[in-house]
XYZ file of C-alpha atoms in Angstrom:
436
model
C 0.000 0.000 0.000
C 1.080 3.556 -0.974
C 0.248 6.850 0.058
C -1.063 7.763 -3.484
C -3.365 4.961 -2.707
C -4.820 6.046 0.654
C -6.414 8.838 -1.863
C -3.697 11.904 -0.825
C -2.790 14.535 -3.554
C 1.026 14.902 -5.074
C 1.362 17.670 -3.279
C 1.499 15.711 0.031
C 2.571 12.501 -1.115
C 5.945 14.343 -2.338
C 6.439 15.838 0.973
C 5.705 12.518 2.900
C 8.638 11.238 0.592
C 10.825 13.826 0.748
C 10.838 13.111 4.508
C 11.316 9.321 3.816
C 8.115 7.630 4.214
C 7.053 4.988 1.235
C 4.708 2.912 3.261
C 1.776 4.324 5.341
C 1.992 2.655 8.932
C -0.936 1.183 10.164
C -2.496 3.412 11.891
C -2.252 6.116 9.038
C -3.864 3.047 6.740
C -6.376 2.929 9.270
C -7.190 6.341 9.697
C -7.028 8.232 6.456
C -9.135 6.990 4.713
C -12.093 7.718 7.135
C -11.089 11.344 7.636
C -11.220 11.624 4.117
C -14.525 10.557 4.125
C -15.140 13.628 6.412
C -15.743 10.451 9.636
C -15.429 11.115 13.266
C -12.462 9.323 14.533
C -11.768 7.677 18.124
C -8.130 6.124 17.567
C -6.117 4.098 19.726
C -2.340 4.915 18.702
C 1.009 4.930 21.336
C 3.636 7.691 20.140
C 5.723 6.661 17.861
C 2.657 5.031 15.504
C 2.877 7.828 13.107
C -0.399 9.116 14.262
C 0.756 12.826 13.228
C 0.638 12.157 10.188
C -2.320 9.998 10.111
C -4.454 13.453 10.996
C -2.627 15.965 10.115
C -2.024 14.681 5.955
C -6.078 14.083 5.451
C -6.519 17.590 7.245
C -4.165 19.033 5.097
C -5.812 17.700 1.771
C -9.075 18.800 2.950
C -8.042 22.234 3.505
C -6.028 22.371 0.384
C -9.328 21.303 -2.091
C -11.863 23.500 -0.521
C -12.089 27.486 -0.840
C -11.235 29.503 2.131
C -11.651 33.421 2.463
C -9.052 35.867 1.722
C -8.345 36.365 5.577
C -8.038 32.551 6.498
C -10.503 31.966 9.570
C -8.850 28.924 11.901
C -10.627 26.207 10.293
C -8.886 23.122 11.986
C -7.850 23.395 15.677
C -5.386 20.572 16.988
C -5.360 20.725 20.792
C -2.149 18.831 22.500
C -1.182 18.460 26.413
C 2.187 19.713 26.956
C 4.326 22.433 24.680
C 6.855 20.509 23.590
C 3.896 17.736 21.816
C 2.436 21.040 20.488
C 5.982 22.780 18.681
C 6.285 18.788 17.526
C 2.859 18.587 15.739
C 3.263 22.298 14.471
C 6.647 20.926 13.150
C 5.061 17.908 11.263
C 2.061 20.271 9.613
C 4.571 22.635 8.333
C 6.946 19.726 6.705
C 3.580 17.888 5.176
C 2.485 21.183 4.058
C 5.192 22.776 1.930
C 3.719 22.069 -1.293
C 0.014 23.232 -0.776
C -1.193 26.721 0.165
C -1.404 26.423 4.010
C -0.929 28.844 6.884
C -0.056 27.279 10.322
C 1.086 28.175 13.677
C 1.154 26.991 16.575
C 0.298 28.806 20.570
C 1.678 27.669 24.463
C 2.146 28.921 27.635
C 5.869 29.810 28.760
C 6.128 32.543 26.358
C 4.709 35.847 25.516
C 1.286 36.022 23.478
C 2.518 39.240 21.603
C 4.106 37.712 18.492
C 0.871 35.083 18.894
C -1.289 37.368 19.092
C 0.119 38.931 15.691
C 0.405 35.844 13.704
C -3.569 34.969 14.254
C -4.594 38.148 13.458
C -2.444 37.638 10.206
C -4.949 34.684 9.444
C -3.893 30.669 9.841
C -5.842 27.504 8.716
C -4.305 25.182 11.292
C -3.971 26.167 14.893
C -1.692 23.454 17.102
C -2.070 25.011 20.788
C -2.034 23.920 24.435
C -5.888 24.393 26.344
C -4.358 26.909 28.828
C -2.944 29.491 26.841
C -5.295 29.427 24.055
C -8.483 30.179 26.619
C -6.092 32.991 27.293
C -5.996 34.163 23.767
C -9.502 33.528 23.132
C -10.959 35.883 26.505
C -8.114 38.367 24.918
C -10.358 37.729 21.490
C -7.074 37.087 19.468
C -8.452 33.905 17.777
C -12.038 32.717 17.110
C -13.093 29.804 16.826
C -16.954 30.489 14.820
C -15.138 28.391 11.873
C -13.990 25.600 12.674
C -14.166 22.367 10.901
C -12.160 19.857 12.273
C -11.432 19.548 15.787
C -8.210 17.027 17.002
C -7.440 15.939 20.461
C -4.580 14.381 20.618
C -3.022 12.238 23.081
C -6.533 13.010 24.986
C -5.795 10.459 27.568
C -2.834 12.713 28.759
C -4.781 15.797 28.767
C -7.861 14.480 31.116
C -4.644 13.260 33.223
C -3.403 16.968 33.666
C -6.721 18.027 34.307
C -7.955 19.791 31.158
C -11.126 18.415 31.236
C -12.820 21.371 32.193
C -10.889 23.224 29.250
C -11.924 21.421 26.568
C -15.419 21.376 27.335
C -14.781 25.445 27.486
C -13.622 25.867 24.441
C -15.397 23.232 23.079
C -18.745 25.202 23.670
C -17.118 28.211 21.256
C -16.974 26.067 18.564
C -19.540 25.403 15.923
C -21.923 22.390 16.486
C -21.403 20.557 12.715
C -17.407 20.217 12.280
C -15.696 17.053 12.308
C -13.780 15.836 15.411
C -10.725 13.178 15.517
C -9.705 12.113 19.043
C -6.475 10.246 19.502
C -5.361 8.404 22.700
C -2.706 6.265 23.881
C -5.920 4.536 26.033
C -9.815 3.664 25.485
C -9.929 4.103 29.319
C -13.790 5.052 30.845
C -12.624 8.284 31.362
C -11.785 8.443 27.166
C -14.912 6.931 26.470
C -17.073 9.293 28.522
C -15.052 12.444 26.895
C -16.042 11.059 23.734
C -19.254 10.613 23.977
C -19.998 14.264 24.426
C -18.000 15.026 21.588
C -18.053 12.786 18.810
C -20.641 11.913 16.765
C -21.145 8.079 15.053
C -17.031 7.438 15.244
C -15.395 5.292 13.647
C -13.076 3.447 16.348
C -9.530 2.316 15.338
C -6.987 0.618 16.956
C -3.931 -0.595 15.970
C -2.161 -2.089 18.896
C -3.569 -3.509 22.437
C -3.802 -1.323 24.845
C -0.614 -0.613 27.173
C 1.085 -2.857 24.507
C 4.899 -1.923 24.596
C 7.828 -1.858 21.480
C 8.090 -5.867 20.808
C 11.833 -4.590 20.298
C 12.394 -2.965 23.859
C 14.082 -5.045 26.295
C 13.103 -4.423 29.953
C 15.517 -4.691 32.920
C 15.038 -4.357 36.654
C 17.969 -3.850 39.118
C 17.034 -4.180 42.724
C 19.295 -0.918 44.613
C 18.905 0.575 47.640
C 17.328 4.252 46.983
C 20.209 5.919 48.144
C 22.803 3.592 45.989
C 20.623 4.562 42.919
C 22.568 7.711 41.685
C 25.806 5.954 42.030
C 24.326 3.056 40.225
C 23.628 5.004 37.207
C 26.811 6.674 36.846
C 27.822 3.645 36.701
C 26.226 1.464 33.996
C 26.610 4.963 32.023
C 30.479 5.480 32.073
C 31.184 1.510 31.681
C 28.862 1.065 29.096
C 29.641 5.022 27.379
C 26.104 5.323 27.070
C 25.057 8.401 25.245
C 21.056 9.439 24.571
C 19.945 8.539 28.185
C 15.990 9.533 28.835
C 16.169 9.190 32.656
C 12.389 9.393 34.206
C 12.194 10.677 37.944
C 8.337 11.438 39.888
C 9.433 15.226 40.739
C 10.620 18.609 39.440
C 13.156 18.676 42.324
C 14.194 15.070 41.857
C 14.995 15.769 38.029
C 17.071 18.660 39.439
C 18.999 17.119 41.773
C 19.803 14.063 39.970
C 20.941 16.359 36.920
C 23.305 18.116 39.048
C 24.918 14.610 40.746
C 25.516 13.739 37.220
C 27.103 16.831 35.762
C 29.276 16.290 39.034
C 30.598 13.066 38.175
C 31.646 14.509 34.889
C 28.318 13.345 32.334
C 26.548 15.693 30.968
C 23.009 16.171 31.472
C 20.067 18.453 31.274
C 16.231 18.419 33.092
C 13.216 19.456 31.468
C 9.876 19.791 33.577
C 7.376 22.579 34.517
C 9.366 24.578 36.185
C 12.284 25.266 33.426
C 11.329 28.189 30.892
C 10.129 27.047 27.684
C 13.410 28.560 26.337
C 15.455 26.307 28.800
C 13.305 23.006 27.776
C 13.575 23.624 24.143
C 17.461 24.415 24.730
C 17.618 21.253 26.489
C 15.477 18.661 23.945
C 17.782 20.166 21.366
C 20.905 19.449 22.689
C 20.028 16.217 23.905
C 18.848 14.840 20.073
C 22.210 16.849 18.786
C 24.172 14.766 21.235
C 25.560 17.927 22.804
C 24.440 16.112 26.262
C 24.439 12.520 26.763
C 21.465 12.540 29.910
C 17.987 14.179 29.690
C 15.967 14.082 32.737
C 12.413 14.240 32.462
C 9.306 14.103 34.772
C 6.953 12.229 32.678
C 4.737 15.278 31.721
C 7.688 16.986 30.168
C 8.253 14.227 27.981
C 5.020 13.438 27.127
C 5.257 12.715 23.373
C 8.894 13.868 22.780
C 9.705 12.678 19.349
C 13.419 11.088 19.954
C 14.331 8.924 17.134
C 16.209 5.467 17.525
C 16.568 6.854 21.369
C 18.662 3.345 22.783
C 17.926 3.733 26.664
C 15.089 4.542 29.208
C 16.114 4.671 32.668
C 13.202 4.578 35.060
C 15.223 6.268 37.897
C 11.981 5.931 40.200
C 8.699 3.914 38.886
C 5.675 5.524 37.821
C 3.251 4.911 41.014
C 0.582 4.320 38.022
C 1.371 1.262 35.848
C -0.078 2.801 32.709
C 2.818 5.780 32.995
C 5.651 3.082 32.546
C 4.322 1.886 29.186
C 4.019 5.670 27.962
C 7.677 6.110 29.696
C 9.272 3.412 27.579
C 7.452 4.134 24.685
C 10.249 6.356 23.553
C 12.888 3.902 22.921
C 12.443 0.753 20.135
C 10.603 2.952 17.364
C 10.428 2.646 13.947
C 11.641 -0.759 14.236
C 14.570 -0.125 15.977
C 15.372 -1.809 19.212
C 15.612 -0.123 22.720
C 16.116 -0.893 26.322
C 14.372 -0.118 29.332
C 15.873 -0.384 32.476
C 14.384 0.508 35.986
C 16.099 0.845 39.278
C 13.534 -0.722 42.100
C 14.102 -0.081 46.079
C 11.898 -2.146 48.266
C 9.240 0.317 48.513
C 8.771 0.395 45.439
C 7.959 -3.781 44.735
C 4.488 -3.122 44.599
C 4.980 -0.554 41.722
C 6.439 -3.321 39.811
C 3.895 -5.691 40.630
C 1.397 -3.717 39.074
C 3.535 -2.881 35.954
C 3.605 -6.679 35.010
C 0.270 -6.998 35.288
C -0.490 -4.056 32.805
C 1.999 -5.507 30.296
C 1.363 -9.282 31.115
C 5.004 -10.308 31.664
C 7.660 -11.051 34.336
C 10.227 -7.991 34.155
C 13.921 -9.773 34.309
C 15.353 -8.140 37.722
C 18.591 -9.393 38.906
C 21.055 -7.512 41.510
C 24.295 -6.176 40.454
C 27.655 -6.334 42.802
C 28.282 -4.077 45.137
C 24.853 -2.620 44.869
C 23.053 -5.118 46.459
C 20.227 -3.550 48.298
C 19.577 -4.145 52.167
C 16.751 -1.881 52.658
C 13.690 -3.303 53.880
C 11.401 0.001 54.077
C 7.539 -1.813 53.338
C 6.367 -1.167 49.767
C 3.830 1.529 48.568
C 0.727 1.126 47.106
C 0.544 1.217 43.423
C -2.403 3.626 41.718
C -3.917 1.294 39.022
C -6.047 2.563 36.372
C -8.897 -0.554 37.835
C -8.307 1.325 41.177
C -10.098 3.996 39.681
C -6.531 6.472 39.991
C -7.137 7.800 36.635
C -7.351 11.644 36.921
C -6.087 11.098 40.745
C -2.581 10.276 40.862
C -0.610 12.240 43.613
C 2.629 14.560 42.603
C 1.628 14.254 38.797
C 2.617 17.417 36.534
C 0.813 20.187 34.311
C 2.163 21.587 31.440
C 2.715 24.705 32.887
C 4.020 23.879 36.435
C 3.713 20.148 37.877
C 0.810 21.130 39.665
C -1.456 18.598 41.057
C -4.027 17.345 38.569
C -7.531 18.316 39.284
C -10.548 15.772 39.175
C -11.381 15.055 35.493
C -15.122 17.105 35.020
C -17.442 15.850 31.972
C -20.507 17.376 30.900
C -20.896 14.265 28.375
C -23.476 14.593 25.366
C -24.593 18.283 27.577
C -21.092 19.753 26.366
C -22.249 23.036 24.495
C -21.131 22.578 21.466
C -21.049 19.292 20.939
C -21.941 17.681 17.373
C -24.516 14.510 18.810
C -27.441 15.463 17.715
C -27.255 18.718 15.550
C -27.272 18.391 12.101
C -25.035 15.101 11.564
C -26.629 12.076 10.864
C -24.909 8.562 11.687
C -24.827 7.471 7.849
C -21.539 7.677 6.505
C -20.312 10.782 5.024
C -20.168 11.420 1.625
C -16.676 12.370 0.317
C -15.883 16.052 0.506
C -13.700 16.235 -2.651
């Protein structure tokens, strides 16, 4: 199968190449073709699934083949969790887009809203933004939203986990009540399924790998340390196996911090990216790190929420995720694109119970062995794991927002209420007719 055969123009089929893609992955098979089709979507796709490009090349084509006013009204809105997933996607659209007549841009928090503010004024077709700082925009009446056709949420389990619940439905109810929406989520958890319900109409559900399935070519290993023999354990395995293009995971801001400055210390260099760190500092940071100008990026999992890292080798799990689901999201950057990857976590005693519930999520043993002169002798009693069954989702302690690692708020739904939504108004369940 081709792209030309999916039903996408030249125009985007030569960019798609020129980036290196023959062969449309599965989910983009999947996908397409019922976007085209002008379909509501509900997709099930981990990062690294090419899932960008399954939404944003039908967008694209749509937008290209229909007329649009001189002063380009926002007409597709792509709504993302975290900054750095938003300048990605942005990225992506303006690559697939360099041979049709498409203005993009793309809004978050960390920076100022002037030069925003000027470029949608200046009229774009495809907004990628954050929920947070475009609400901001919109009560500052810098971008409307009375246009819109297509609506994308993507990685929409991450964003309910933040807390943006209430957000979308807000700007959901400026929207027009016929458009198109396409949801994307690593998860069909209840709390996905109840989101969607109040805003897509008749979808089309795709899935293309089971859920909290990991890389097949990621390797897992556990090494049983002490907490306070962890550090020195890493610097370690680093320097005797000259490991370069570390993603090291830790549960805090502070944590990242301090671990970044042990290692700089011992002579590897490093960099953390979280909440706290200026969007200049984080982008700084995620560059240097894929240049190879730093061999260690620490990250608190909302940071690295869909960081695009290609053939990234390691994924240290400094402290496990105290919700299972995290860990699969966590390794999830290493053993892309076929390439294979390693993910190695570093377990004290009260942590055992985090494990536990990991290899029940991914239905395997994880290989843990103990290596010498780190063998651990702390027997503090192990802490409860928050699984998704527990009903944790949305209320996981210490987690991170995009803009600060704030505590998550209580996910809110106003279901098939949500102003705005499409059930009901003017779209039938029948399946669209082709808009080209």
């Amino acid at each position: 199968m081709s792209f030309k055969s999916l039903g996408l123009s030249d125009a985007l089929v030569k960019a798609v190449e020129e980036k290196g893609y023959t062969v449309p992955s599965p989910i983009q098979q999947k996908a397409i073709p019922h976007i085209l089709e002008g379909r509501d979507i509900l997709a099930s796709a981990q990062t690294g699934t090419g899932k960008t490009a399954g939404f944003t090349l039908p967008v694209l084509q749509y937008l290209s083949e229909t007329k649009h006013p001189k002063y380009r009204p926002l007409r597709v809105l792509v709504l993302t969790p975290t900054r750095e997933l938003a300048a990605q996607v942005h990225e992506n659209v303006r690559e697939y887009s360099k041979y049709v007549n498409i203005k993009s841009t793309v809004v978050f928090g960390g920076v100022k809203a002037a030069a925003q503010i000027k470029t949608l004024k200046q009229g774009v077709d495809i907004l990628v933004a954050t929920p947070g700082r475009l609400l901001d925009l919109h009560d500052q009446k810098a971008v409307s939203f009375k246009r819109i056709d297509v609506l994308i949420l993507d990685e929409a389990d991450r964003m309910l986990d933040m807390g943006f619940a209430r957000d979308l439905n807000k700007l959901i109810s400026f929207m027009p009540a016929k458009r198109q929406n396409l949801m994307f989520s690593a998860t069909f958890s209840n709390d996905i399924k109840k989101l969607a319900e109040g805003i897509l109409n008749n979808p089309v559900s795709v899935e293309t790998a089971p859920q909290n399935a990991t890389a097949q070519k990621v390797s897992h290993k556990v090494y049983q340390v002490d907490k306070g023999q962890k550090t020195p354990l890493m610097i370690k395995l680093i320097k005797d196996n000259d490991w370069s293009q570390v993603l090291v995971f830790t549960r805090t801001k502070h944590g990242a911090n301090k671990l970044t400055e042990k290692l700089i210390k011992a002579g590897i260099s490093a960099a953390a990216i979280h909440g706290n760190k200026s969007q200049g500092a984080r982008t700084k940071a995620l560059k240097n790190f894929k240049d190879n100008t730093i061999k260690i990026l620490v990250a608190t999992d909302i940071a690295a929420r869909g960081l695009d890292i290609p053939l990234l080798p390691h994924v240290i799990n400094f402290e496990l995720p105290n919700v299972p689901e995290d860990y699969v999201h966590r390794i999830g950057r290493t053993g892309r694109a076929g390439a294979e990857g390693e993910a190695i976590s570093f377990v004290c005693s009260e942590e055992t119970e985090y494990q536990k519930e990991i290899e029940k999520v991914l239905n395997e043993k994880l290989k843990t062995s103990i290596l010498d002169g780190f063998e651990p002798t702390d027997t503090a009693p192990p802490k409860r794991a928050a699984s998704q069954s527990k009903g944790s989702f949305g209320k996981k302690k210490g987690n991170a927002n995009a803009q600060g690692d704030k505590p998550k708020r209580k996910p809110h739904f106003k279901g098939n209420t949500t102003a705005g939504s499409t059930s009901g108004r003017g779209r039938t369940g029948a399946p669209k007719k082709k808009r080209y």
